[in-house]
Short mmCIF file of C-alpha atoms and ligand atoms in Angstrom, two decimals:
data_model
loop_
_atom_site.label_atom_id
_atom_site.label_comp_id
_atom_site.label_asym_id
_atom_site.label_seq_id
_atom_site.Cartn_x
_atom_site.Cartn_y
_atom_site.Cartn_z
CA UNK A 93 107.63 39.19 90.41
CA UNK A 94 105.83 39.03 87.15
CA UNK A 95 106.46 37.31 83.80
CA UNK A 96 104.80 38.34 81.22
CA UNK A 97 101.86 35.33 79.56
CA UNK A 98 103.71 34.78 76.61
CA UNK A 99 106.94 33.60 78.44
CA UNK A 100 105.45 31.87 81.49
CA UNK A 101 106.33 27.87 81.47
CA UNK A 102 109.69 28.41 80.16
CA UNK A 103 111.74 28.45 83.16
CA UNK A 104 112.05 32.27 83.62
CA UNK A 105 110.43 32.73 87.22
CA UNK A 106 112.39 29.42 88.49
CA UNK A 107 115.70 31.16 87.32
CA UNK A 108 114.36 34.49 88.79
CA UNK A 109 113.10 33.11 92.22
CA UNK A 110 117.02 31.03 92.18
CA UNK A 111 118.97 34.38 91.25
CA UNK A 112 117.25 35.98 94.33
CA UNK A 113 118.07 33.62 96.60
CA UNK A 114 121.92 32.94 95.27
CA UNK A 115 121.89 36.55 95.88
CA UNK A 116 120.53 36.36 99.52
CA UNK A 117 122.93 33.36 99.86
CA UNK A 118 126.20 35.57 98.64
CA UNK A 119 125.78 38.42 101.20
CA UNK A 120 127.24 38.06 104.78
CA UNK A 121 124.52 37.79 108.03
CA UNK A 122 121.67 37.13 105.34
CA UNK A 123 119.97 33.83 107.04
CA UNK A 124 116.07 33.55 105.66
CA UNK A 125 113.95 35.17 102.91
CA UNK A 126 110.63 35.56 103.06
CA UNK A 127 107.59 36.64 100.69
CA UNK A 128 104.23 36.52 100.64
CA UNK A 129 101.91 35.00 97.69
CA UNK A 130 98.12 35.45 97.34
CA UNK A 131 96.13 32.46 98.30
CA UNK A 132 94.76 30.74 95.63
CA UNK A 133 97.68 32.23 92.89
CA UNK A 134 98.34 28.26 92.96
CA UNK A 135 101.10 28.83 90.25
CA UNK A 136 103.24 30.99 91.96
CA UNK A 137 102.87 29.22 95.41
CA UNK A 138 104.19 26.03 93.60
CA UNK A 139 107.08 27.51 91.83
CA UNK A 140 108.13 29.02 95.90
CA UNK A 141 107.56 25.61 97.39
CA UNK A 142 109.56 23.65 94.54
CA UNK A 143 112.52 26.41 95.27
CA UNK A 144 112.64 25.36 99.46
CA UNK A 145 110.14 27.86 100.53
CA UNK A 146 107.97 27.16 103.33
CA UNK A 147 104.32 28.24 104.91
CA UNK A 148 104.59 29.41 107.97
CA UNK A 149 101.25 31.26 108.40
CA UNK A 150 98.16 32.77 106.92
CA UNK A 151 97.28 36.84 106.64
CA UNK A 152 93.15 36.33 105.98
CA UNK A 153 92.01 39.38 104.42
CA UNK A 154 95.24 40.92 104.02
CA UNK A 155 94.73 43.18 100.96
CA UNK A 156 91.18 44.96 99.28
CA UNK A 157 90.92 44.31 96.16
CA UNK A 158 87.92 45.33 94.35
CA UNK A 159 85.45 45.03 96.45
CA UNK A 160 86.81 42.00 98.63
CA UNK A 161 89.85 40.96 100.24
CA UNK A 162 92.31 38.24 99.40
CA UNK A 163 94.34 36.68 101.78
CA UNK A 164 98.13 36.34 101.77
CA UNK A 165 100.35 33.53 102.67
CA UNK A 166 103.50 33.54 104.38
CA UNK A 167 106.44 31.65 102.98
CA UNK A 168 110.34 31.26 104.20
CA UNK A 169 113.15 29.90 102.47
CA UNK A 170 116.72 29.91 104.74
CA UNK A 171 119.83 30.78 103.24
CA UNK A 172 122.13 30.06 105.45
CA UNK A 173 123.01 26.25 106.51
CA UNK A 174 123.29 27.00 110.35
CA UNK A 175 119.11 28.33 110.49
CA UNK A 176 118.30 25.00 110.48
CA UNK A 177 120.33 23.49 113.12
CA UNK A 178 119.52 26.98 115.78
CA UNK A 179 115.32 25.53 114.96
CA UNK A 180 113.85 24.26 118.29
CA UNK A 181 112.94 20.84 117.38
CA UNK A 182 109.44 21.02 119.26
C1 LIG B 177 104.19 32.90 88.90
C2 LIG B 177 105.03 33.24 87.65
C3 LIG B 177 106.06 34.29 88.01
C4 LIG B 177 105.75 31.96 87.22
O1 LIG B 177 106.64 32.31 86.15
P1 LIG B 177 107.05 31.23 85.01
O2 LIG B 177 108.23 31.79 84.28
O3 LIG B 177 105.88 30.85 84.21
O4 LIG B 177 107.50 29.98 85.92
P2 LIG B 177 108.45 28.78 85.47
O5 LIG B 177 108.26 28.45 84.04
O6 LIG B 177 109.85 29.08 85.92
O7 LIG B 177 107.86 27.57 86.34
C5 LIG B 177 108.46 27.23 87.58
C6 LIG B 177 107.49 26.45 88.44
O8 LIG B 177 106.35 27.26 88.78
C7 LIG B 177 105.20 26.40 88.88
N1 LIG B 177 104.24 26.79 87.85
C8 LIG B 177 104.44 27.67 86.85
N2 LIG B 177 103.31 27.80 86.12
C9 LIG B 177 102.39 26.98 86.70
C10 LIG B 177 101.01 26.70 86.43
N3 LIG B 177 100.36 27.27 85.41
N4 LIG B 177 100.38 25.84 87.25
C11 LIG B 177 101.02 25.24 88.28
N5 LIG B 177 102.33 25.48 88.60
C12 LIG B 177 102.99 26.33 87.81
C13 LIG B 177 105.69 24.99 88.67
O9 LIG B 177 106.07 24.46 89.94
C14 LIG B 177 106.92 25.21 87.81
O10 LIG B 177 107.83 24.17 87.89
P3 LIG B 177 107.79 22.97 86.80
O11 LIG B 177 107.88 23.61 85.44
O12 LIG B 177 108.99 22.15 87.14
O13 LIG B 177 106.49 22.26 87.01
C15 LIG B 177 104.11 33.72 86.48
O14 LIG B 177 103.07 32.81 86.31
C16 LIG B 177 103.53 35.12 86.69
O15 LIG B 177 104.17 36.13 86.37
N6 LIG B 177 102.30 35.18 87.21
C17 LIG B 177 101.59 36.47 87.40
C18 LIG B 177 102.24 37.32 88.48
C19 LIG B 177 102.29 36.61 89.79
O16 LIG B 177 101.36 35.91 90.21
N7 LIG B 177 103.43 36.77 90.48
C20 LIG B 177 103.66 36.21 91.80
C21 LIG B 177 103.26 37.18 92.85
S1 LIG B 177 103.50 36.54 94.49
#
């Protein structure tokens, strides 16, 4: 997802990120959503962490940019209210 500079701050990606996962939410046998972020794009990992999504891992060196890598990290957000409850608790 991408919002162009002039428009970040204003609320766009949060409504964005929350259409997605109403979306996810409407559609029958749709239980989690995941995505990955960059590590270190700290603005984009906080709006996916202040909409319910949650780290469950670390991809180091998962893309080449340039000449290095970046890493990626792996988020999940559930849609449906019965994930939670099927979790194993340890
Ligand atoms: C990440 C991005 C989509 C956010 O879009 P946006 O419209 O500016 O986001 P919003 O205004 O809806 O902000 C929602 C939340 O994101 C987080 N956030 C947004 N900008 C931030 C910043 N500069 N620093 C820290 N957190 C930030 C905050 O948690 C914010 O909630 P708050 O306003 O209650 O504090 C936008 O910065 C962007 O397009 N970045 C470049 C592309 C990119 O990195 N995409 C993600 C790829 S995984």
């Amino acid at each position: 997802m991408y919002v162009p500079p002039r428009f970040r701050g204003l609320g766009l990606g949060r409504q964005l990120v929350a259409a997605a996962l109403e979306f996810a939410r409407s559609r029958a046998g749709i239980k989690i959503v995941q995505l990955t972020v960059t590590r270190g794009n700290a603005s984009a990992e906080a709006l996916y962490r202040s909409c319910g999504f949650v780290e469950f891992g670390v991809e180091p060196l998962a893309a080449a940019v340039g000449s290095g890598y970046v890493s990626k990290v792996h988020l999940w957000c559930d849609v449906d209210p019965a994930v939670k409850s099927a979790l194993p608790t340890s």
